[in-house]
CSV table of C-alpha atoms and ligand atoms in Angstrom, one decimal:
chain,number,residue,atom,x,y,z
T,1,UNK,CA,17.4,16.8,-4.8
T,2,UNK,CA,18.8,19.4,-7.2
T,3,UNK,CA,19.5,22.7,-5.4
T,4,UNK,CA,16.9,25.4,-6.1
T,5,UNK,CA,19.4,27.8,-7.0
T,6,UNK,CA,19.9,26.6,-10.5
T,7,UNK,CA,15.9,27.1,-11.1
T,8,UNK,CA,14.4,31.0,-11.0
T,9,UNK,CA,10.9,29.1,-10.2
T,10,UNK,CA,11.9,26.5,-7.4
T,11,UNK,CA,9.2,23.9,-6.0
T,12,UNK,CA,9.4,25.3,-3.2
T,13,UNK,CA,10.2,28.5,-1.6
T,14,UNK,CA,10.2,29.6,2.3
T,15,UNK,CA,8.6,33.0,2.3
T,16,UNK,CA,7.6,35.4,5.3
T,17,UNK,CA,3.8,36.1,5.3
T,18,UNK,CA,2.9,37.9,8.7
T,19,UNK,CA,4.4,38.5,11.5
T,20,UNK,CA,6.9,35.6,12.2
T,21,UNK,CA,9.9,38.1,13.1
T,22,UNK,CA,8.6,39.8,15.6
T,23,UNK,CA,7.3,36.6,17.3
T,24,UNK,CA,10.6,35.1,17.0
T,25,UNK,CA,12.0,38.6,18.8
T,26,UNK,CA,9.4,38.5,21.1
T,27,UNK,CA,9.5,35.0,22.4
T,28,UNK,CA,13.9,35.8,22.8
T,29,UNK,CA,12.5,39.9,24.1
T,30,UNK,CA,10.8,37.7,27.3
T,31,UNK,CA,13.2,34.9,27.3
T,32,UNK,CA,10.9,31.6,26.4
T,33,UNK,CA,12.7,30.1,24.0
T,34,UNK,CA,12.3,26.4,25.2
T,35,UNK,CA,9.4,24.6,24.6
T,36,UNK,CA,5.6,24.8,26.1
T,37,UNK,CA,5.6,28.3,26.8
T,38,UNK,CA,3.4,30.9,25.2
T,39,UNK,CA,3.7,30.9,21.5
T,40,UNK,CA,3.5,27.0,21.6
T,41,UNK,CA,0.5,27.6,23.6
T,42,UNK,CA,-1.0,30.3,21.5
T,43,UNK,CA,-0.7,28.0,18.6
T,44,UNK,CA,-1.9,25.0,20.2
T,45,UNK,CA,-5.3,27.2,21.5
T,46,UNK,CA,-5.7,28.4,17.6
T,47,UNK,CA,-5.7,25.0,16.2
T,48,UNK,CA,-8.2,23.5,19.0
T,49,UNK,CA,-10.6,26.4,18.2
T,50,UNK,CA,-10.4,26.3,14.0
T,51,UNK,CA,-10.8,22.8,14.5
T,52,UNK,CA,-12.9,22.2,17.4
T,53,UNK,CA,-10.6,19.3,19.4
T,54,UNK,CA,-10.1,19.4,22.8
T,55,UNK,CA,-6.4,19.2,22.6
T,56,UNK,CA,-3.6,20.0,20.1
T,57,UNK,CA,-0.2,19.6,21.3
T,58,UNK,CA,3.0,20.8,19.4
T,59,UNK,CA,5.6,18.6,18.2
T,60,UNK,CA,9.0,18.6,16.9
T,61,UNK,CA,7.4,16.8,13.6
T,62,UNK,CA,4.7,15.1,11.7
T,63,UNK,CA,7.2,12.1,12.1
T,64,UNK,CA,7.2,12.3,16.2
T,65,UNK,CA,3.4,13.2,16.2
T,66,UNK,CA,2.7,9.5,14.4
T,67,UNK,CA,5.4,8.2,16.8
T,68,UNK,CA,3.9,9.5,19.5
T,69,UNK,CA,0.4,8.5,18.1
T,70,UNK,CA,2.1,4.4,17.9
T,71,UNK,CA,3.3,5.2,21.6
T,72,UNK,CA,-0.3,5.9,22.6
T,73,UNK,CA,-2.2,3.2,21.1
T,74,UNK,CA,0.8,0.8,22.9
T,75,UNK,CA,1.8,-0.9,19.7
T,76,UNK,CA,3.5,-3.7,19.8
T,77,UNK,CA,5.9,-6.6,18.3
T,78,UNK,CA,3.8,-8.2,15.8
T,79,UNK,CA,1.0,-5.6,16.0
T,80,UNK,CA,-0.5,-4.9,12.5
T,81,UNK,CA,-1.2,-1.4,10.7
T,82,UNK,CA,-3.4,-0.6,7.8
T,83,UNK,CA,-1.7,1.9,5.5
T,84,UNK,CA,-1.4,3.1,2.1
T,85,UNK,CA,1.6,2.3,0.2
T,86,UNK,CA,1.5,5.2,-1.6
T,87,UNK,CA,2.7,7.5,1.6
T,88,UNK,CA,5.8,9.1,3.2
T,89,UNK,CA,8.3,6.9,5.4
T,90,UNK,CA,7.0,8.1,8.3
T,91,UNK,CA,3.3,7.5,8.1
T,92,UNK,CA,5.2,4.1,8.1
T,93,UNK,CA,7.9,3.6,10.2
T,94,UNK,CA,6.6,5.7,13.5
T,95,UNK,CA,4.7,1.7,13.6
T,96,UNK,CA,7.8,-0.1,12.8
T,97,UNK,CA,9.7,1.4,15.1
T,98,UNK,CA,7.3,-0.4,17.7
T,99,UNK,CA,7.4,-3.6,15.7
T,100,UNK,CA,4.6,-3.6,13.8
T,101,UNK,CA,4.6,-4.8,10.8
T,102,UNK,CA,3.1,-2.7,8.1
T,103,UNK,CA,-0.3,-4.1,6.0
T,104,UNK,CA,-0.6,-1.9,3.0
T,105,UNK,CA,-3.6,-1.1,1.0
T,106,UNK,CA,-3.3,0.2,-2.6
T,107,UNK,CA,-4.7,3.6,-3.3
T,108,UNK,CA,-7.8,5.1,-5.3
T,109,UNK,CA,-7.4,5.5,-8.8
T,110,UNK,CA,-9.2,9.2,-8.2
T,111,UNK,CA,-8.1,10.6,-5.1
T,112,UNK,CA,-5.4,8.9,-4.6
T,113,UNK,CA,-6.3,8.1,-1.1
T,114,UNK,CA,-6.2,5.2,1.1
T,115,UNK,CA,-8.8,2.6,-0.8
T,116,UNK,CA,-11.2,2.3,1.8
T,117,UNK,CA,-12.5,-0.7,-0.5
T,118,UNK,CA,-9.4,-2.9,0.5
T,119,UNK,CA,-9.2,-2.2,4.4
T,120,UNK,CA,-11.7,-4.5,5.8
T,121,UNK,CA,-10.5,-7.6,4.1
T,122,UNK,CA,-7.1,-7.3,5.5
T,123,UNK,CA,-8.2,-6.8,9.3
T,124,UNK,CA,-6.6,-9.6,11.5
T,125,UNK,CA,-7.0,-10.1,15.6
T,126,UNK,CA,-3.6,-8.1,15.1
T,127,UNK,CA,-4.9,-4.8,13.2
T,128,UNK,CA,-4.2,-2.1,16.0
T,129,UNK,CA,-4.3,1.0,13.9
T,130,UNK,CA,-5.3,2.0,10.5
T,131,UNK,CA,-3.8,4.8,9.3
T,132,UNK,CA,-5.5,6.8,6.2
T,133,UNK,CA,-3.1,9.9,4.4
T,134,UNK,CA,-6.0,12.6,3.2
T,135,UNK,CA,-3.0,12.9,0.0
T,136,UNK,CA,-2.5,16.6,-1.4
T,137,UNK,CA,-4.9,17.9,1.6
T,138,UNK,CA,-7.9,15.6,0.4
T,139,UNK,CA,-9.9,13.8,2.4
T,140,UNK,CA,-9.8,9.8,2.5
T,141,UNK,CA,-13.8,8.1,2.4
T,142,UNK,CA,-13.8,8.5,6.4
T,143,UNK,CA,-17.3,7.7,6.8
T,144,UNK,CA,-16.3,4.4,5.6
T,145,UNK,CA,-12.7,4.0,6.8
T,146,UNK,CA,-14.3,4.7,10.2
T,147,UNK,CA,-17.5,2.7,10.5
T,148,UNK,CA,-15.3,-0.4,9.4
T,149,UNK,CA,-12.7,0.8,12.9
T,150,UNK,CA,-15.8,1.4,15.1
T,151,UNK,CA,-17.2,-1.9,14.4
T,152,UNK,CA,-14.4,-3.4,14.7
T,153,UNK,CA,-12.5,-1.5,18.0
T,154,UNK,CA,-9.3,-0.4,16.0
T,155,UNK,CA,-8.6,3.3,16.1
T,156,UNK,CA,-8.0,6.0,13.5
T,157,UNK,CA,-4.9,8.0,12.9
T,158,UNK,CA,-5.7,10.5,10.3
T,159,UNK,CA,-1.7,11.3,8.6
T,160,UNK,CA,-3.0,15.0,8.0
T,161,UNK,CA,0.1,16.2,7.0
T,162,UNK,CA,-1.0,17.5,3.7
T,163,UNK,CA,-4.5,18.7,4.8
T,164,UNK,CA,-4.7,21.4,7.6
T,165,UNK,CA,-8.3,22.6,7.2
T,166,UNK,CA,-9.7,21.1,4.6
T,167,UNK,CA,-12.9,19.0,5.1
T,168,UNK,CA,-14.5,15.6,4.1
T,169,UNK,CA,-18.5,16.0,4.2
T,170,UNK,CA,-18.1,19.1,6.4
T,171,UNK,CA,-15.7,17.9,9.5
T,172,UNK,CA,-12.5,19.1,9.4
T,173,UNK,CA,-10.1,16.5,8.1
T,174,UNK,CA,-8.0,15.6,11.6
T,175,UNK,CA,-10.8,15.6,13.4
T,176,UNK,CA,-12.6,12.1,12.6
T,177,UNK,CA,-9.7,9.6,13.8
T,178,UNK,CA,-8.6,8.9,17.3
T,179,UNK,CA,-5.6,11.2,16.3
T,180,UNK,CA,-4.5,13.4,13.8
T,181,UNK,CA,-0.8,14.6,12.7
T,182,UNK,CA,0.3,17.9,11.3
T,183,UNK,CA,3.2,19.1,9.4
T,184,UNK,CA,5.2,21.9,9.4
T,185,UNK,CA,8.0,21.1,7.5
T,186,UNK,CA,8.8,23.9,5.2
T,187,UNK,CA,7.0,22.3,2.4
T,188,UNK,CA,3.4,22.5,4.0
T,189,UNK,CA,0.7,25.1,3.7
T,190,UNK,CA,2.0,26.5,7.2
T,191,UNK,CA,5.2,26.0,8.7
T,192,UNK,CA,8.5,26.8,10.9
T,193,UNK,CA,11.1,24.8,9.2
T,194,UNK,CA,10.4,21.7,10.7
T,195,UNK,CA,7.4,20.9,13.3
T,196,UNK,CA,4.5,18.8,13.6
T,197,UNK,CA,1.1,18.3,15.8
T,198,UNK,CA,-1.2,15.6,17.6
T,199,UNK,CA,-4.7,16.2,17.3
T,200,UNK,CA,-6.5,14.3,20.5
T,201,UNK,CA,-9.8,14.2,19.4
T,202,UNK,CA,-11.2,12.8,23.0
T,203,UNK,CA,-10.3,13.4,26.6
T,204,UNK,CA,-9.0,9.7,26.8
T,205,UNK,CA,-5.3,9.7,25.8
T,206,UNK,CA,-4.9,14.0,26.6
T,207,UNK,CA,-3.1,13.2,29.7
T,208,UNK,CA,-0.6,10.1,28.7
T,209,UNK,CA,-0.1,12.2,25.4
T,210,UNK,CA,1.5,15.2,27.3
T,211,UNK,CA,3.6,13.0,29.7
T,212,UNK,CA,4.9,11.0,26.9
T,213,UNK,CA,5.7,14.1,24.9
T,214,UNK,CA,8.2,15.4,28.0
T,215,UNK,CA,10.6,12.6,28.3
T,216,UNK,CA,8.3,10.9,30.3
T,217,UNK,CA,8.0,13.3,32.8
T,218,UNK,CA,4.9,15.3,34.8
T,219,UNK,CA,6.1,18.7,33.6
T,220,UNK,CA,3.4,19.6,32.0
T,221,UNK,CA,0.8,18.9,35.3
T,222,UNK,CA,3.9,20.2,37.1
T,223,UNK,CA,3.9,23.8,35.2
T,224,UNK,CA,0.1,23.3,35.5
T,225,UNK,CA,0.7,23.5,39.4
T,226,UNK,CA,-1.2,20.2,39.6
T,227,UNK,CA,1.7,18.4,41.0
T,228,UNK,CA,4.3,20.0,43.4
T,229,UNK,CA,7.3,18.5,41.8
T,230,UNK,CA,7.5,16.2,38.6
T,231,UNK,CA,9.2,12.9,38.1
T,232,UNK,CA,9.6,10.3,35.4
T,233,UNK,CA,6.0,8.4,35.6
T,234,UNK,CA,6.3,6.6,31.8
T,235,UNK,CA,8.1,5.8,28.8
T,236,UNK,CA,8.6,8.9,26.4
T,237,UNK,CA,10.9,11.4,24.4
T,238,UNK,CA,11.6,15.0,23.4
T,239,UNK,CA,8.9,15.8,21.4
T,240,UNK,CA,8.3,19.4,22.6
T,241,UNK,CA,8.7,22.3,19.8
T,242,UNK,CA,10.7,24.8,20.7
T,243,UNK,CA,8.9,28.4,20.9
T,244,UNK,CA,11.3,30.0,18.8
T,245,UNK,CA,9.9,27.9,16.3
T,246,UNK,CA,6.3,28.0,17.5
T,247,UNK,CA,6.3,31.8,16.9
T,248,UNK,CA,7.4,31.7,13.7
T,249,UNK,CA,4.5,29.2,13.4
T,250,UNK,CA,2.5,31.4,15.4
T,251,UNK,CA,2.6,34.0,12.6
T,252,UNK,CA,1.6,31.5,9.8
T,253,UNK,CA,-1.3,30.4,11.6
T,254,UNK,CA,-2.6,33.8,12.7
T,255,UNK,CA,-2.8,34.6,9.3
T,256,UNK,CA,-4.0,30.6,7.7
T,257,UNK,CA,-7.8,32.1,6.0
T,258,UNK,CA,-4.8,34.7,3.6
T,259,UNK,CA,-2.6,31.5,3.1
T,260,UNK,CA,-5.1,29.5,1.8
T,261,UNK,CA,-6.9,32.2,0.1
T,262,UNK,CA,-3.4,32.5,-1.8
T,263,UNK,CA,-3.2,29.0,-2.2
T,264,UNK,CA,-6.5,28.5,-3.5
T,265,UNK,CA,-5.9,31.2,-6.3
T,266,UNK,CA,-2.8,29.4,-7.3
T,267,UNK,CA,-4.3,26.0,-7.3
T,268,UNK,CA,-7.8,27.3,-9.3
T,269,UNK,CA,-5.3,28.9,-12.2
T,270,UNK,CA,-3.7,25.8,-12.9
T,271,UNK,CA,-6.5,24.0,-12.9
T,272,UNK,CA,-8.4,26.4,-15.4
T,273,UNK,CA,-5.3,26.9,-17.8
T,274,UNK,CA,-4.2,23.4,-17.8
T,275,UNK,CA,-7.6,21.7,-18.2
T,276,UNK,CA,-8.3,21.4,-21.8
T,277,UNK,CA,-4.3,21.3,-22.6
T,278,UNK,CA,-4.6,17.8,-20.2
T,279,UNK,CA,-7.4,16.2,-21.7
T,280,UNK,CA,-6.3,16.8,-25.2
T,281,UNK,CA,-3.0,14.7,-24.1
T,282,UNK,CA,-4.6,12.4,-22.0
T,283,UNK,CA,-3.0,14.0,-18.5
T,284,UNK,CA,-5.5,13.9,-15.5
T,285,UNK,CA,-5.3,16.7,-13.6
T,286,UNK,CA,-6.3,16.6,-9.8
T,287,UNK,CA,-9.7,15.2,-9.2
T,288,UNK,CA,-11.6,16.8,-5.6
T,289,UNK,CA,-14.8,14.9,-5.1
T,290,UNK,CA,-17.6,17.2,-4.3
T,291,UNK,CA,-18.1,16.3,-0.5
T,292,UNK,CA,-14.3,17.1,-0.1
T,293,UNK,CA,-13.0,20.7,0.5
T,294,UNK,CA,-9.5,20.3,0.1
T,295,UNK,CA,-6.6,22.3,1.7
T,296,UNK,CA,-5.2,23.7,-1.2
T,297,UNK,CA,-1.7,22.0,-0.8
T,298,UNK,CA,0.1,20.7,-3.9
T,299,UNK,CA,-1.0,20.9,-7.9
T,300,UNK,CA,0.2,17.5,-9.9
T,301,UNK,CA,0.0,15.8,-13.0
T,302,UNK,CA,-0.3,12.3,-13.9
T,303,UNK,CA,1.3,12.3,-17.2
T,304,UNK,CA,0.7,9.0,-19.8
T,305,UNK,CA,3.8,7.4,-19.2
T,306,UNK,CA,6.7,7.2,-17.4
T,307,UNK,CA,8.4,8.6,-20.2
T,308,UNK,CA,6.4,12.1,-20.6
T,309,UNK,CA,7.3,12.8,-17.5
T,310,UNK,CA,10.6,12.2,-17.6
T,311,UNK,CA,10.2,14.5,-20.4
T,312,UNK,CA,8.0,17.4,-19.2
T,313,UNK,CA,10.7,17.8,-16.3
T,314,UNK,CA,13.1,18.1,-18.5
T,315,UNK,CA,11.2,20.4,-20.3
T,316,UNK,CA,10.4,22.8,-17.5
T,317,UNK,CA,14.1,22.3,-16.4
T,318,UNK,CA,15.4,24.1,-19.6
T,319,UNK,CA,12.9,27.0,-18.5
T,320,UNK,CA,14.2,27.3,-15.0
T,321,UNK,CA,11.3,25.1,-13.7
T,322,UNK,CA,11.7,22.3,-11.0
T,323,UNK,CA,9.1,20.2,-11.0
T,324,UNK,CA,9.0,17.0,-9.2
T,325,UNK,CA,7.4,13.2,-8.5
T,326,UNK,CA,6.1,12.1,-5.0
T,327,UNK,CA,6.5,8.8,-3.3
T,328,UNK,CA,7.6,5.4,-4.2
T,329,UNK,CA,5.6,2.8,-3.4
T,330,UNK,CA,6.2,1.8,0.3
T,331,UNK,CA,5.8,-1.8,0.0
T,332,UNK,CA,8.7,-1.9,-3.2
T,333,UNK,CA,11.6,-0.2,-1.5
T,334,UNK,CA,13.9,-1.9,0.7
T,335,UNK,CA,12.5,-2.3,3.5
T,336,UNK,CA,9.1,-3.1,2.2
T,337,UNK,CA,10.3,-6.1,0.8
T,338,UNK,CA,12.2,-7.0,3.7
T,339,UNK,CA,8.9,-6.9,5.3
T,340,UNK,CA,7.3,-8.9,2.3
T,341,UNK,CA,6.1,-6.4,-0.3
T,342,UNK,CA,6.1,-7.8,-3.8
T,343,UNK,CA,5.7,-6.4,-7.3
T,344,UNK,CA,1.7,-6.3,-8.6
T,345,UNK,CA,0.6,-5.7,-4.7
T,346,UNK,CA,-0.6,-2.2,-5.0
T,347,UNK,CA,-0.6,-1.8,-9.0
T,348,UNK,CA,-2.6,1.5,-8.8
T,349,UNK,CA,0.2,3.0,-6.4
T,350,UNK,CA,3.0,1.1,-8.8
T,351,UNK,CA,1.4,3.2,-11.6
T,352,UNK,CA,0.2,6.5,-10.1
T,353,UNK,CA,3.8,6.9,-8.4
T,354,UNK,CA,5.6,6.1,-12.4
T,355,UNK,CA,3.5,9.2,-14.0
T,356,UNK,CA,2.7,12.0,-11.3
T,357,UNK,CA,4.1,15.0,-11.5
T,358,UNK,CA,3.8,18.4,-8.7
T,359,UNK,CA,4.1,21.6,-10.1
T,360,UNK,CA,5.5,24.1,-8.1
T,361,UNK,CA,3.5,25.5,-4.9
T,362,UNK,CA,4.3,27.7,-2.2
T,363,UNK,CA,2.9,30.7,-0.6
T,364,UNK,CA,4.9,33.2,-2.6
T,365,UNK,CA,4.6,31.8,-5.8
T,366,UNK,CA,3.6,35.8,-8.2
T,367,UNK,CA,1.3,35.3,-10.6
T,368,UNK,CA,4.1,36.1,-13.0
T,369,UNK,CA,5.9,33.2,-11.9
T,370,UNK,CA,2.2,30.4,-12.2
T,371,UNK,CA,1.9,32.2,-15.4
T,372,UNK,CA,5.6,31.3,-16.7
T,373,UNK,CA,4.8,27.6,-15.4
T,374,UNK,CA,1.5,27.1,-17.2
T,375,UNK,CA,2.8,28.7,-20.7
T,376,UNK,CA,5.9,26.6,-20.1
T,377,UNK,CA,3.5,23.5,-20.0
T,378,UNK,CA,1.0,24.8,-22.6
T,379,UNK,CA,4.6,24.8,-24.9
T,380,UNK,CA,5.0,20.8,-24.0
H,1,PLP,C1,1.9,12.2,4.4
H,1,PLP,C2,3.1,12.6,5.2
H,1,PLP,N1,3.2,12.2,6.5
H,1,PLP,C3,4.2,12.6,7.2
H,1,PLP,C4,5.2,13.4,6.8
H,1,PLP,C5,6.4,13.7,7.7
H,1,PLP,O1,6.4,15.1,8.1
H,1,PLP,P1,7.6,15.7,8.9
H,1,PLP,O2,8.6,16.1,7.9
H,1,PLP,O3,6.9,16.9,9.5
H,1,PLP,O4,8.0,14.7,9.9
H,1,PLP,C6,5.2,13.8,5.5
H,1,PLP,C7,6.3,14.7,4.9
H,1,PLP,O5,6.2,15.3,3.9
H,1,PLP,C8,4.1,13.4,4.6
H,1,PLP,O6,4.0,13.8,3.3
């Protein structure tokens, strides 16, 4: 990754928006600065109420929220998971880790999301998960992705790293799986450097979830004053957030309607000023199907070929401007073919990942700075 310093509009910038410094005082003012105390607590009570869950629990990253998530549902050697190929490692490997062995489904040529289209044909007796990525914060066809798990017993993991209150028909996207996972690695809409979340979106797994998340340990029902002393009672590892970090998040979230307000403004000018300049060069700009409310986090490109795009980052180099290209395909890197991926698998993913392009997006992007990046593209 080149260092931001050599660009005067990075991709992305870490930027104070509220109140972050005087949590972080605060929480070292009383002395909590371990985990589960009360700006993890503070956050974990915002998020149930925005989203209407019964429980929320910090973690130390998306990454140990979907291992935690694999913990839960008990996976197994030989165990089978349904996800995209056009995802981070992690969505991925949290299952590997456990031995599963990854089944991946190309993508939408629209959204980009998980094809819904593709998932029922590759159930087996094996399937214990399936695992759609709502990409740039919009939502996968859940009505579909989750009538297919119902009837068939297999539960849900929403991968909402990307989509923190956006909505799919209405429902907040991390609420319609058996889980969800958040992000707050400094790239998302909200974050603390690095953290994560699991949504619980029933009372069934709340209570495994929280001992699994201590090492193993009754500490939480201990803290709780349910126990009178806690003990290793499972398997588990350190996935508790430190409250340091969960009042710096503490002071994102408080403030998330302003973020995404800003976020929205950002995203709507590019999509204004770039629209006509796209179609006249045959680039497709993001496409948000109606039902979908989407969570305002990242503004690409898909550019012709491989070649423009090479191109247009070069371009917007020369101005100072790092723009860059997402994921490579899952089931063509080296340990998806050790696992049996092959060229032609996921062609949609094979192409999409050749020819996108994200622009940059953070929080304190001016509107001097958009307007340098779209007049810098309007010049391509
Ligand atoms: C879809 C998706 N899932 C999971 C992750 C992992 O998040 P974290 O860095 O919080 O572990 C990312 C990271 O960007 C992601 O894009």
């Amino acid at each position: 990754m080149t260092s931001h310093t050599e660009y005067s509009i990075p991709f992305n910038r870490s930027s104070l928006v509220g109140r972050e410094l005087d949590y972080v005082s605060e929480a070292l003012r009383i002395g909590q600065i371990a985990g589960d105390q009360s700006f993890t607590k503070r956050c974990e009570r915002l998020l149930e109420k925005v989203l209407e869950v019964p429980k929320a629990l910090l973690t130390t990253s998306c990454t140990h929220a979907l291992e935690l998530a694999a913990l839960l549902l008990d996976i197994q050697p030989g165990d089978q998971v349904i996800v995209p190929s056009f995802t981070f490692v992690s969505t991925v490997n949290a299952f590997v880790l456990r031995g599963a062995r990854p089944v991946f489904t190309d993508i939408r040529r629209d959204t980009l999301n998980m094809d819904e289209a593709q998932v029922e044909g590759l159930l087996t007796p094996r399937t214990k998960a399936i695992v759609p990525v709502h990409y740039a914060g919009v939502g996968c066809e859940m009505d579909v992705i989750t009538d297919i798990a119902s009837r068939h017993g297999i539960p849900v993991i929403e991968d909402n790293a990307h989509g923190l209150f956006g909505s799919y028909r209405g429902r907040k996207l991390g609420t319609l799986g058996t889980f969800a996972t958040l992000s707050f690695h400094e790239t998302k809409n909200f974050t603390c450097g690095e953290g994560g979340a699991l949504i619980l979106n029933g009372a069934r797994y709340i209570e495994r979830a929280e001992i699994l998340r201590e090492k193993g340990t009754n500490r939480t029902q201990f803290f709780r004053g349910q126990v009178d002393k806690y003990t290793w009672v499972d398997i588990g590892s350190s996935y508790v957030m430190s409250d340091v970090l969960a009042a710096f998040l503490y002071g994102q979230l408080e403030v998330w309607q302003q973020i995404q307000d800003k976020r929205c403004r950002i995203w709507d000018y590019y999509d204004h000023q770039l629209r006509d300049w796209a179609r006249e060069r045959g680039v497709r700009t993001p496409f948000v199907p109606p039902h979908c409310a989407q969570a305002y986090h990242m503004y690409y490109l898909l550019l012709p070929s491989l070649e423009q795009r090479t191109a247009l980052i070069e371009h917007l180099k020369r101005r100072g401007i790092l723009s860059v290209f997402h994921y490579l395909p899952l089931h063509l890197s080296v340990m998806g073919q050790k696992l049996g991926g092959k060229p032609g698998a996921c062609p949609v993913t094979e192409d999409v990942s050749a020819r996108l392009l994200r622009l940059p997006f953070y929080n304190a992007l001016s509107e001097l700075e958009v307007e340098k990046v779209v007049a810098s593209l309007l010049e391509f």
